[in-house]
Coordinates of C-alpha atoms in Angstrom, one line a residue:
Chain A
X45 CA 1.4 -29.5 0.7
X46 CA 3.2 -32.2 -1.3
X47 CA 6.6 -32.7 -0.9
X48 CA 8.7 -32.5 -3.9
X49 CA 11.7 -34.6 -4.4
X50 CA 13.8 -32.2 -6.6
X51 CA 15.9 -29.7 -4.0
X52 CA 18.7 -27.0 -3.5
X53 CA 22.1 -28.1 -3.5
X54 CA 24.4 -26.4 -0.7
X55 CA 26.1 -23.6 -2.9
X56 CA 22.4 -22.5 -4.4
X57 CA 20.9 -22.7 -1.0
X58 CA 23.5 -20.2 0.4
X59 CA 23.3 -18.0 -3.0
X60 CA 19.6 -17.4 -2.7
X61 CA 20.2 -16.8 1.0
X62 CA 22.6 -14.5 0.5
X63 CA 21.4 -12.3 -2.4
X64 CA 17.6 -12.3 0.0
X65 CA 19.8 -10.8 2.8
X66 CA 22.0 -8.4 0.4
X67 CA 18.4 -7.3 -0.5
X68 CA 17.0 -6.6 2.9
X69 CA 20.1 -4.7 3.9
X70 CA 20.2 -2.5 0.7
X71 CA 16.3 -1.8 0.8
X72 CA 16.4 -1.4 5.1
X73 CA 19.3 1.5 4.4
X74 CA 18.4 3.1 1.5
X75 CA 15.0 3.8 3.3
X76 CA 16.8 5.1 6.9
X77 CA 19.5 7.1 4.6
X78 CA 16.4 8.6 2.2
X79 CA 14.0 9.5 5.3
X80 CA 16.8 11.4 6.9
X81 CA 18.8 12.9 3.9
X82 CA 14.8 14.5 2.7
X83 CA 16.4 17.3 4.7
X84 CA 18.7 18.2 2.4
X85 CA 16.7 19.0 -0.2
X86 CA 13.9 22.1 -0.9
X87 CA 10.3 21.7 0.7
X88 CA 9.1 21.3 -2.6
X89 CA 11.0 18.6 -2.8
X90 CA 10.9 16.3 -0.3
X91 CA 7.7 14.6 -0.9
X92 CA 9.8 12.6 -4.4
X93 CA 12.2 12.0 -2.0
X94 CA 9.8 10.5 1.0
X95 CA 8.0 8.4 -1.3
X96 CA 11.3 6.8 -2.7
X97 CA 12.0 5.9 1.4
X98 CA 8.5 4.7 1.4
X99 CA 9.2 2.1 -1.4
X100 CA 12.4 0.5 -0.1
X101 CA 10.8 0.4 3.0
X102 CA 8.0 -1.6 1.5
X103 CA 10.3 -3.2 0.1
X104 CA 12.1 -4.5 3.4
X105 CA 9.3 -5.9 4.5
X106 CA 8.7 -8.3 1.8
X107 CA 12.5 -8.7 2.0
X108 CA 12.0 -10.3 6.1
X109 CA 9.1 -12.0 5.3
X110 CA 10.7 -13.2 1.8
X111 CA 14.0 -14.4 3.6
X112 CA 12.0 -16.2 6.1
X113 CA 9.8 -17.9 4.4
X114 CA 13.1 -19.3 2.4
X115 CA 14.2 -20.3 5.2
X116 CA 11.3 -22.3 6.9
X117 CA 10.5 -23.6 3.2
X118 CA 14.1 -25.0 2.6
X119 CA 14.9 -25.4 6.3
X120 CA 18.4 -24.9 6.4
X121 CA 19.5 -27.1 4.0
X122 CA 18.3 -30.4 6.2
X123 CA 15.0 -30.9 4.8
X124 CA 13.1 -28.6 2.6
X125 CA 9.8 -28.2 1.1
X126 CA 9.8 -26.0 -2.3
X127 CA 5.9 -25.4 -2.6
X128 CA 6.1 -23.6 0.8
X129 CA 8.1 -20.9 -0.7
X130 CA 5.1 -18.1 -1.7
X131 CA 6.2 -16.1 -5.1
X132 CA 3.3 -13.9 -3.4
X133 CA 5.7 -11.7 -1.4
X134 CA 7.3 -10.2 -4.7
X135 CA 4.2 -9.6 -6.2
X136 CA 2.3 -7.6 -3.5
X137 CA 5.7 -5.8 -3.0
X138 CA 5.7 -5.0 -6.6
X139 CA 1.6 -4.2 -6.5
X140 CA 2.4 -1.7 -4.2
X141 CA 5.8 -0.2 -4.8
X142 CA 5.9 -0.3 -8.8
X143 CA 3.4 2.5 -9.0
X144 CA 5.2 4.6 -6.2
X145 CA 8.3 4.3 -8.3
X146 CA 6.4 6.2 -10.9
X147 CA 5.0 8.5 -8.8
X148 CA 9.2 9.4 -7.4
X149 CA 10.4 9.8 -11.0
X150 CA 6.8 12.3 -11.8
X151 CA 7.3 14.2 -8.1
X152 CA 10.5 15.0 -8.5
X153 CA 10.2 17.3 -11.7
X154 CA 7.9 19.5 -9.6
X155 CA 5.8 20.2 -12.5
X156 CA 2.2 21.9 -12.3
X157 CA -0.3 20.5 -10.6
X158 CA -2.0 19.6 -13.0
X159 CA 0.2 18.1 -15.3
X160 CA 1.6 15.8 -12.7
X161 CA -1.9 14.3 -11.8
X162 CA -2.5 13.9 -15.6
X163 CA 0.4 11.8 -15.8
X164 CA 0.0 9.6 -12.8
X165 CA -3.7 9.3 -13.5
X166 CA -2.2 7.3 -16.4
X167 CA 0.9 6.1 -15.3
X168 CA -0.3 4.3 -11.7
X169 CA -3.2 2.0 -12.9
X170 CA -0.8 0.9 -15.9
X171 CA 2.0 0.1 -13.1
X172 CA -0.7 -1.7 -11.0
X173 CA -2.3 -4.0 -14.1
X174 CA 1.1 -4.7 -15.1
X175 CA 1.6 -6.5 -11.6
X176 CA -1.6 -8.1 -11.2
X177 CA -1.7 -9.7 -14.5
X178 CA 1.9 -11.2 -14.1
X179 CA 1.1 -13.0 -10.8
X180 CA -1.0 -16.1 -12.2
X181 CA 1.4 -16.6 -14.9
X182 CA 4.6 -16.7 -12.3
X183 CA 2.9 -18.4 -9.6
X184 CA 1.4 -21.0 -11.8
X185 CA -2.3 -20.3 -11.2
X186 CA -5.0 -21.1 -12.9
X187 CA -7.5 -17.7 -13.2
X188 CA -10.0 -17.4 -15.9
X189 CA -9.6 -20.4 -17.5
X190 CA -6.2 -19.5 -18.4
X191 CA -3.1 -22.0 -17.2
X192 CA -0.4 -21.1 -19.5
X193 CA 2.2 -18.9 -17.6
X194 CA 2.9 -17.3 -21.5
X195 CA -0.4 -15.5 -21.8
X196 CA -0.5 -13.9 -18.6
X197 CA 3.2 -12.8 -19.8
X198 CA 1.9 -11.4 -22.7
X199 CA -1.1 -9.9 -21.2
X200 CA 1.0 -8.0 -18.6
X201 CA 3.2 -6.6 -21.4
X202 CA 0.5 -4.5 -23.0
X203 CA 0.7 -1.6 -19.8
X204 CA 4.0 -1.9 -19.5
X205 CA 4.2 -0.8 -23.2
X206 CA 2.1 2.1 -22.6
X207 CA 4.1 3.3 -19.2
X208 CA 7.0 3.1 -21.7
X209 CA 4.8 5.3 -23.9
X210 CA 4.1 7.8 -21.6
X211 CA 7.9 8.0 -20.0
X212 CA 9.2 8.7 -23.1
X213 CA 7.2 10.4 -25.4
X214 CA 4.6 12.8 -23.0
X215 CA 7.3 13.0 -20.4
X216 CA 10.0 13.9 -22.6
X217 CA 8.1 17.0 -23.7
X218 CA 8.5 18.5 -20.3
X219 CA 11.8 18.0 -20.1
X220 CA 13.2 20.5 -22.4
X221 CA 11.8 23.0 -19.6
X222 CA 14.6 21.3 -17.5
X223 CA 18.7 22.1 -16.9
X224 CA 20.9 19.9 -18.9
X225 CA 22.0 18.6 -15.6
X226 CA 18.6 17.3 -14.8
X227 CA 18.2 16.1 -18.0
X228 CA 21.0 14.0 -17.8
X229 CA 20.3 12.4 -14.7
X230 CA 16.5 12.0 -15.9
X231 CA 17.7 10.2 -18.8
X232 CA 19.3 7.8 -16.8
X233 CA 16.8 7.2 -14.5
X234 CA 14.9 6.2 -17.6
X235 CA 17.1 4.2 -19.0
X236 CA 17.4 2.4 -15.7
X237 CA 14.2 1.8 -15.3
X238 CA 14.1 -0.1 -18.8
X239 CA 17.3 -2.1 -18.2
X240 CA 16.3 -3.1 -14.5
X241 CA 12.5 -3.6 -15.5
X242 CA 13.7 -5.7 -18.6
X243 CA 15.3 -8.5 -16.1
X244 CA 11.7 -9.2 -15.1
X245 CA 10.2 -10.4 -18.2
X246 CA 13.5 -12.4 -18.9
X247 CA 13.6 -14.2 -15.3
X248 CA 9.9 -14.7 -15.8
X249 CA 10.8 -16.5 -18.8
X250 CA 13.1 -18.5 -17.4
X251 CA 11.6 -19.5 -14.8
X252 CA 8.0 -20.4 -16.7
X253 CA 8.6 -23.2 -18.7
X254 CA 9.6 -25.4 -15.2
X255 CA 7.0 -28.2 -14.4
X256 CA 7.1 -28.9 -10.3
X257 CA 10.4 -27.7 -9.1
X258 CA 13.7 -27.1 -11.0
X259 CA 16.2 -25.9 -8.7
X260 CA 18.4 -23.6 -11.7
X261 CA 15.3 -22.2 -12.4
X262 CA 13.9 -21.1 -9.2
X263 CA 18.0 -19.9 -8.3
X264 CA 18.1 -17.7 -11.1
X265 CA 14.6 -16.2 -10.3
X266 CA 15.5 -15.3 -7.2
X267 CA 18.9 -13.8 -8.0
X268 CA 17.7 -12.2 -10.8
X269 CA 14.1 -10.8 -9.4
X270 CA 16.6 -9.6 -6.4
X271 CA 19.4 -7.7 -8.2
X272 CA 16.6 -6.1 -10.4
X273 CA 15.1 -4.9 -7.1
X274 CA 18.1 -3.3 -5.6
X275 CA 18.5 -1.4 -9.0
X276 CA 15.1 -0.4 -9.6
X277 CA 14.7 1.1 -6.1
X278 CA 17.8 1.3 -3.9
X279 CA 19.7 3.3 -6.6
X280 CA 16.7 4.8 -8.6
X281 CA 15.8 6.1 -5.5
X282 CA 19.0 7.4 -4.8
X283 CA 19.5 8.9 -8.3
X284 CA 15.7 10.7 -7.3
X285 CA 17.7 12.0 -4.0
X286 CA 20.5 13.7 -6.3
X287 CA 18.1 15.1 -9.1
X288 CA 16.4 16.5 -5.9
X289 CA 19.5 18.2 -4.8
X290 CA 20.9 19.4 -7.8
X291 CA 17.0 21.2 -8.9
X292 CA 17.0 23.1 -5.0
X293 CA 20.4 24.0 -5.6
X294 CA 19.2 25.5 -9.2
X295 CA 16.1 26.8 -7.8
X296 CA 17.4 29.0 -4.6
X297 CA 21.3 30.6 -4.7
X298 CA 21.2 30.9 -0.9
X299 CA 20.3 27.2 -0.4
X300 CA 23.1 26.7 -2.8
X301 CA 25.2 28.6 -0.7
X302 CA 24.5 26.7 2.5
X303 CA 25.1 23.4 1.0
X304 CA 28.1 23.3 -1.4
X305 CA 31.1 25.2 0.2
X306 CA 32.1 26.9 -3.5
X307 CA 28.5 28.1 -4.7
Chain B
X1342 CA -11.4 -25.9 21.2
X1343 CA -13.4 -27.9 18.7
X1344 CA -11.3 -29.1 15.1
X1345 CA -13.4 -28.8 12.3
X1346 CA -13.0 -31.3 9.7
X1347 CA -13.1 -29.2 6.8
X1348 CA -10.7 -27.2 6.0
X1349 CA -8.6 -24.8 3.3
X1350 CA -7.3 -25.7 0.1
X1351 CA -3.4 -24.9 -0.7
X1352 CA -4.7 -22.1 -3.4
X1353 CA -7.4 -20.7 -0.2
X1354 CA -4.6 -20.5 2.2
X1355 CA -2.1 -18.4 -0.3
X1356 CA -4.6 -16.3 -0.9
X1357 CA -5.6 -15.3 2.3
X1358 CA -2.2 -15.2 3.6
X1359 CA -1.0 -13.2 1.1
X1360 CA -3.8 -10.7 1.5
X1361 CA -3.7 -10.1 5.1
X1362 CA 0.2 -9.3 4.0
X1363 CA -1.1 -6.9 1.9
X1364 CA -3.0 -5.3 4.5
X1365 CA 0.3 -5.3 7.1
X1366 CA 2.0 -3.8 4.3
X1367 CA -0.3 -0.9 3.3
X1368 CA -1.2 -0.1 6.9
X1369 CA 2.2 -0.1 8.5
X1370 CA 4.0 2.3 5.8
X1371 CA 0.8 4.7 4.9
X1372 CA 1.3 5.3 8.8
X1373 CA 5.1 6.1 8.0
X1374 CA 4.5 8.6 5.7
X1375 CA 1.6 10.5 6.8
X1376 CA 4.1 10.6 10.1
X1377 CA 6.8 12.3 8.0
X1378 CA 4.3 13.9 5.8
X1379 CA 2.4 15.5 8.1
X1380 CA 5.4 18.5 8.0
X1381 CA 4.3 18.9 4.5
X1382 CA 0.2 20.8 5.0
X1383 CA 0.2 23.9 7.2
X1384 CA 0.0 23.4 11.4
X1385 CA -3.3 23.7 10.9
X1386 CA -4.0 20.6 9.2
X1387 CA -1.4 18.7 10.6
X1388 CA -4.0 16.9 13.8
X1389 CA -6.0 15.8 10.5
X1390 CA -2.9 14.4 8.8
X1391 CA -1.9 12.3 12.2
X1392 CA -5.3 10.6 13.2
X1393 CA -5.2 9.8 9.4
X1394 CA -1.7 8.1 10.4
X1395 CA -2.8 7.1 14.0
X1396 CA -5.7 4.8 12.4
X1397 CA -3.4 3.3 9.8
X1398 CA -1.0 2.5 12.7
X1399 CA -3.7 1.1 14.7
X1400 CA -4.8 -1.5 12.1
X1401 CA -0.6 -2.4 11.3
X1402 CA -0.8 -3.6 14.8
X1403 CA -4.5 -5.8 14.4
X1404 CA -3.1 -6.8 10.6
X1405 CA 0.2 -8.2 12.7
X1406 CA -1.8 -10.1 14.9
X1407 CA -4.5 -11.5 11.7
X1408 CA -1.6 -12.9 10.4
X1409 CA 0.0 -14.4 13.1
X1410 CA -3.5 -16.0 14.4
X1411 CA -4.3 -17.0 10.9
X1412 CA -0.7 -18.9 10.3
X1413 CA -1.2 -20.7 13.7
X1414 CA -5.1 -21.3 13.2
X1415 CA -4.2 -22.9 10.2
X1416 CA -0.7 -24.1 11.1
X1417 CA 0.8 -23.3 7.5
X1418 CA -1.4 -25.9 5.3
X1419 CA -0.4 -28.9 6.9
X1420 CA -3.0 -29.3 10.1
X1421 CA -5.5 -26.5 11.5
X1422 CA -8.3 -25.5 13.2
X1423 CA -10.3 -23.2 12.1
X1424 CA -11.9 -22.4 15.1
X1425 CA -8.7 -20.7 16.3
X1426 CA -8.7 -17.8 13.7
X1427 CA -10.4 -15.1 15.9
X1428 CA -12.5 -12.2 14.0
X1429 CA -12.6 -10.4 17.3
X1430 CA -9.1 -8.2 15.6
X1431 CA -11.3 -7.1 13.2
X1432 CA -14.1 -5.2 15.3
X1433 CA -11.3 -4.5 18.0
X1434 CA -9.4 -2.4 15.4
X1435 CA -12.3 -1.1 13.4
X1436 CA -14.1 -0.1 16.9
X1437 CA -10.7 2.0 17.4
X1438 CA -10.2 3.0 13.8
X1439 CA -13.6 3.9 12.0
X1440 CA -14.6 6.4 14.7
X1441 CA -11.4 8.0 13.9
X1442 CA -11.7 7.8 10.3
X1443 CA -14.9 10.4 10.8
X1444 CA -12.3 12.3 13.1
X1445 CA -10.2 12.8 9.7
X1446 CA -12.9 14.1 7.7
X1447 CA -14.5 16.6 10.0
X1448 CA -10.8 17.8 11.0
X1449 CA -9.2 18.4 7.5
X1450 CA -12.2 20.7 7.1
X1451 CA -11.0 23.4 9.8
X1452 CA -15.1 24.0 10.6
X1453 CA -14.8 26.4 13.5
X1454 CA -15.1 24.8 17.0
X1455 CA -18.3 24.6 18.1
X1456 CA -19.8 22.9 14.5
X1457 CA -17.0 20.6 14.6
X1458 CA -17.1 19.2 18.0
X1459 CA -21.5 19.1 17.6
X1460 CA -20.5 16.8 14.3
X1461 CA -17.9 14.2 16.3
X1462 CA -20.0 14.4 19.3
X1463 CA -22.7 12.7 17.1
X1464 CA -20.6 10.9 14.4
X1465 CA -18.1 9.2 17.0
X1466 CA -20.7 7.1 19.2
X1467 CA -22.9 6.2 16.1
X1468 CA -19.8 4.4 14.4
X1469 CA -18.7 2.6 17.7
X1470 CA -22.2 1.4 18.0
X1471 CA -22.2 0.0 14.6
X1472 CA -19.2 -1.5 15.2
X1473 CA -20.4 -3.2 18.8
X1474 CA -23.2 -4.3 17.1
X1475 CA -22.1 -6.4 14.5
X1476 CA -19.6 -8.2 16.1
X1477 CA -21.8 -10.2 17.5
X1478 CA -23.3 -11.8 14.0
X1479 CA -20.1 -12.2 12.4
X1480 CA -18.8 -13.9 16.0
X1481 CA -21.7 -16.3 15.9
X1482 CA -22.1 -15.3 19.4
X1483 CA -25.4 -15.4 21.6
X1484 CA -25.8 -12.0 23.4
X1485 CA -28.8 -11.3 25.2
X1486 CA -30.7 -13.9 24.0
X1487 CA -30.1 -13.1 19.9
X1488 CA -28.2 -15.5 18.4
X1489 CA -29.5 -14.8 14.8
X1490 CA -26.8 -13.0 12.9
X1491 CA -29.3 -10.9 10.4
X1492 CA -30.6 -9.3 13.8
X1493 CA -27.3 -8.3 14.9
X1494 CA -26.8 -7.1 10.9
X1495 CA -29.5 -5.0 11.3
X1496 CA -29.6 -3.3 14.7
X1497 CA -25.8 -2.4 13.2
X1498 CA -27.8 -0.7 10.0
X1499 CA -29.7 1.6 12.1
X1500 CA -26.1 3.9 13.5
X1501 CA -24.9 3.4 9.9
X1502 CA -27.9 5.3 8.1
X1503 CA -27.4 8.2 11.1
X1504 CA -23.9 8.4 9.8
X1505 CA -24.8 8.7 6.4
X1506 CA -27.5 11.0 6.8
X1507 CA -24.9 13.3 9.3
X1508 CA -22.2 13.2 6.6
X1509 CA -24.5 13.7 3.2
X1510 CA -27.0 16.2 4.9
X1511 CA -25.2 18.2 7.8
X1512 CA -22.0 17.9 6.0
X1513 CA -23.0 18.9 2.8
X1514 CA -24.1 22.3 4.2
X1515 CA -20.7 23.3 5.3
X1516 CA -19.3 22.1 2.3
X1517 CA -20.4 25.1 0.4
X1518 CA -17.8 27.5 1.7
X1519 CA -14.7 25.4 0.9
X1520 CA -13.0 26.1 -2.9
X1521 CA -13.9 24.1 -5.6
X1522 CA -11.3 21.7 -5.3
X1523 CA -11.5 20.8 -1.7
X1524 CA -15.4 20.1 -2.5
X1525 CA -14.4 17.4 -5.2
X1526 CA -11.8 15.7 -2.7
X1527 CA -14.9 15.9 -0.1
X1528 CA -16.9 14.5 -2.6
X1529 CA -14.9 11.9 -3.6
X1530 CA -14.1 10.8 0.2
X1531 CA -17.7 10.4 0.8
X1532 CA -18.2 8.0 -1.8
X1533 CA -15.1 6.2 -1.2
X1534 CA -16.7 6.0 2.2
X1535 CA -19.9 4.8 1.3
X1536 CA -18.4 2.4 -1.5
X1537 CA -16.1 0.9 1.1
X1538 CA -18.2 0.2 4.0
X1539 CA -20.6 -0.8 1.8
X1540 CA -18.5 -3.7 1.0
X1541 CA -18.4 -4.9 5.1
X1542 CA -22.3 -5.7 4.7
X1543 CA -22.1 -7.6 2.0
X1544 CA -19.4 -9.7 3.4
X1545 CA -20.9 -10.0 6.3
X1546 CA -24.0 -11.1 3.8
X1547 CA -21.5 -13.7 2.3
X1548 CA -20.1 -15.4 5.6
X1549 CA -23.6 -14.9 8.0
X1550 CA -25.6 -18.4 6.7
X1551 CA -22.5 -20.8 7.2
X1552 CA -23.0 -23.2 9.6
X1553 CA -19.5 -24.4 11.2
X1554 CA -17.1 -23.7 8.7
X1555 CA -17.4 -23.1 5.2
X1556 CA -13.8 -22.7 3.8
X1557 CA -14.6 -20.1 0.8
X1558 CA -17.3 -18.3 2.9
X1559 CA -14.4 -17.9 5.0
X1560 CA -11.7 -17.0 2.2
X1561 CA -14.6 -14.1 0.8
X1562 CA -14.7 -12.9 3.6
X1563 CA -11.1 -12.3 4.7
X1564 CA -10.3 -11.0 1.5
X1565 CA -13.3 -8.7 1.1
X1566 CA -12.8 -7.2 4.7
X1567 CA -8.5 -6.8 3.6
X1568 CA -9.4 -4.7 0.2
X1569 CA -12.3 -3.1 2.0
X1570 CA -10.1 -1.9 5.1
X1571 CA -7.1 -1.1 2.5
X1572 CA -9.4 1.8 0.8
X1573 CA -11.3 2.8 3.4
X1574 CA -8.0 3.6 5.8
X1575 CA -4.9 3.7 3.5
X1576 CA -6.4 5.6 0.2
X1577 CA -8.6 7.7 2.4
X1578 CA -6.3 8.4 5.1
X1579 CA -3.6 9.5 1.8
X1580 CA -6.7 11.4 0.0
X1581 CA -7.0 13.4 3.7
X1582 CA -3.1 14.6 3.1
X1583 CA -4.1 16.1 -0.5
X1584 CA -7.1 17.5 0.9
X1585 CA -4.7 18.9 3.7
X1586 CA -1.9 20.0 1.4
X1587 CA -4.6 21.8 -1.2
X1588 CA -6.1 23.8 1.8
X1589 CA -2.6 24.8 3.3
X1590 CA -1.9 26.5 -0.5
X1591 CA -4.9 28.0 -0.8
X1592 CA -4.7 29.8 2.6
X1593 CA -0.7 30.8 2.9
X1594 CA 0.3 32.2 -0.7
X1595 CA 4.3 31.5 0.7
X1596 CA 3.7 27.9 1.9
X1597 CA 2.4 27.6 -1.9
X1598 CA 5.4 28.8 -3.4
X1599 CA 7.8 26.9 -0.8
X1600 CA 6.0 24.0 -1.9
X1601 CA 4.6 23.8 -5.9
X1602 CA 7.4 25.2 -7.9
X1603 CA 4.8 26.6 -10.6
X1604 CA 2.5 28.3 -8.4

């Protein structure tokens, strides 16, 4: 691969580095802390509660590989090589863990069978499209024909509209079967899910219009991708945890009993 | 051993490197959960629930080594030799894995002893000896004199139809006395099956004529073995759980109720 002659100063070099590791840690913890605390919750719902573990753990993964591969691309700061950093790692991280998010946020409502695989018939190829048709654009491939990042932006807008669609309007008609607690906390997860999915689009932005390598760009990319990653699945899958514990404490008085002192 | 002169483009090597991530990825946490999630179907099911994992497990630790060999075959872009990259991991971990991927099928069913063990006793050396068989073609090796791959393609046909027929004939017999649901899941596995091994021959097809080494015969066929191996073990090994979890409600009226909060 060619070398390129534009390159991280020290402070962005130890930014990127550190918001890769503050990633890791939070997705490596989340996961042990989710896997264990699944416990603490009813059967019922423990699967919403597994799968969330399942993502961050994912997650980690692309988190070691991503941090390494930063580091053997830049090399410490001595000599560095920007094309051998692979965007790749985010996106088969995403391919796999985007539609498991849904899948969380759908399991832990509990609802009828078939309900729930009416929604994520819908909800996980969406998720998945979404992904795959963002890759070219933030990679800077050429697939199809098609080179501008801008249209593969576009393109991957159209299911992400229609997850939106079906989050707000077909899910928000089950949840008037739901406590005003859980309500509250499933509003929030929505909303969540919005704010921390809307930093992709806007970093993708950001980082599109670049020709070879612009260090700002590719900084904020990183941070930004990052942060959005801890929110959308280190504390989404925490808030998933809590809706889990306050529906088995609703759903069984002696399981209430054995877990809150006062109840 | 022997350097070749041609070799992969930047765009070839991404690709495959990012696929056989993929792979490592899927294999390593669908092993993870159908560890935890085996707690989740009735004892009964639970042996079907952890070969399902076992396999997945298997082919994390022959996806590790893929990579590894492929990253030094191809030392990162900037030398290689492709005669390193060794497709020996493959039909190591599929001569381990597929033969327990029949294990799944049969076991999730619950047959009663003596028809289940008369099904593996003839499902379990047929899939090993398709396996053994082609390894040779795709190798380029010379084993008793054959060095034609399309022999070796074909001798490995011969076990495959005697699966098919075991599975579509034998099978479908039993099949009857399972509930409607479990018979679409069967149904559906079956065809997964057949759509997904279906794809091994034609890559096979794809990367047989080469002489030396052909860089995208090489890249279809790494990629088309990943997807292939990511359906036939992840998605079937995670459609064997909601076979597994289906069959444990329908038998135990209480482990339905601890677990669907509708039912």
């Amino acid at each position: 691969m060619n070398q390129l002659s534009a390159t991280l100063s020290d402070g962005q070099f130890i930014l990127v580095y550190n918001v890769l590791s503050l990633g890791l840690a939070s997705m490596l913890f989340t996961s042990i802390f989710l896997f264990v605390a699944r416990e603490r919750v009813l059967p019922r719902y423990r699967l919403a509660v597994m799968v969330s573990g399942t993502v961050t753990a994912i997650a980690t993964y692309h988190y070691f590989r991503m941090f390494d591969n930063f580091n053997h691309a830049f090399a410490g700061m001595t000599g560095n090589n920007p094309a051998a950093y692979n965007v790749g790692y985010r996106y088969v991280d995403w391919l796999l863990t985007v539609p498991l998010l849904l899948v969380e946020l759908v399991a832990v409502l509990a609802l009828a069978r078939a309900a729930q695989s009416s929604m994520l018939n819908r909800l996980v190829p969406a998720a998945a499209a979404m992904i795959l048709l963002g890759y070219p654009g933030d990679a800077h491939l050429t697939v199809f024909g098609i080179s501008d990042p801008g249209i593969w932006g576009l393109l991957s807008t159209i299911p992400f509209l229609y997850i939106l669609y079906v989050l707000f309007i077909e899910l928000g008609k089950s949840l008037s079967r739901q406590s005003k607690a859980v309500q509250t906390k499933i509003k929030l997860l929505r909303i969540l899910l919005i704010a921390t999915w809307g930093v992709y689009p806007i970093t993708f932005i950001l980082a599109m219009g670049a020709t070879g390598f612009d260090p700002s760009r590719f900084v904020a990319r990183e941070v930004g991708y990052s942060i959005a990653d801890i929110l959308a699945k280190c504390l989404f899958g925490l808030i998933i945890f809590s809706v889990a514990r306050i529906k088995s404490a609703e759903d069984d008085k002696e399981f209430a009993k054995s877990e809150f002192k006062d109840e």
